[in-house]
XYZ file of C-alpha atoms in Angstrom:
73
model
C -20.696 -61.916 46.614
C -18.618 -60.261 49.266
C -19.768 -57.285 51.257
C -17.139 -55.069 49.621
C -18.419 -55.927 46.132
C -22.003 -55.176 47.176
C -20.945 -51.825 48.618
C -19.189 -50.872 45.375
C -22.286 -51.749 43.359
C -24.436 -49.667 45.728
C -22.077 -46.707 45.319
C -22.234 -46.986 41.519
C -26.034 -47.132 41.632
C -26.164 -44.116 43.961
C -24.018 -41.987 41.642
C -25.987 -43.099 38.577
C -29.285 -42.351 40.326
C -28.048 -38.868 41.181
C -27.149 -38.239 37.550
C -30.562 -39.493 36.414
C -32.335 -37.294 38.959
C -30.370 -34.257 37.765
C -31.516 -35.013 34.211
C -35.145 -35.503 35.218
C -35.222 -32.340 37.289
C -33.596 -30.363 34.507
C -30.850 -28.986 36.717
C -28.459 -28.957 33.796
C -25.236 -29.372 35.704
C -22.070 -28.383 33.841
C -20.392 -31.103 31.776
C -17.397 -31.089 34.100
C -19.635 -32.327 36.929
C -20.885 -35.232 34.823
C -17.348 -36.063 33.718
C -16.249 -36.183 37.351
C -19.169 -38.463 38.228
C -18.470 -40.735 35.255
C -14.827 -40.936 36.330
C -15.977 -41.833 39.855
C -18.148 -44.621 38.433
C -15.280 -45.940 36.312
C -12.978 -45.924 39.354
C -15.551 -47.965 41.265
C -15.852 -50.396 38.331
C -12.036 -50.752 38.389
C -12.169 -51.679 42.066
C -14.900 -54.225 41.391
C -12.991 -55.742 38.459
C -9.892 -56.070 40.632
C -11.898 -57.784 43.392
C -13.307 -60.229 40.843
C -9.814 -60.969 39.460
C -10.312 -59.387 36.033
C -7.450 -57.667 34.229
C -9.602 -54.644 33.349
C -13.092 -53.189 33.550
C -13.680 -54.105 29.918
C -12.795 -57.751 30.602
C -15.335 -57.774 33.433
C -18.101 -56.088 31.453
C -17.642 -58.213 28.330
C -17.184 -61.553 30.074
C -19.503 -64.053 28.372
C -18.784 -67.144 30.462
C -22.232 -67.159 32.119
C -24.152 -66.275 28.975
C -24.656 -69.875 27.891
C -26.698 -70.592 31.022
C -28.397 -67.203 31.276
C -29.534 -67.012 27.654
C -27.558 -63.892 26.736
C -27.780 -62.773 23.122
């Protein structure tokens, strides 16, 4: 995996962790904040899909080519 792909995954995890921490702490941020963060995550997923030569995020997320070896359901 290239460095750029790893950095994108780290950014996604960082944003998701922030959202989880907000929930756990009960900060109750306005929905617009969560929508902006979810859009940021989706934008990062789009970049990752493009780097991995997928046509879309959905194609990347629902790719089952490795499932035969990994034992996916």
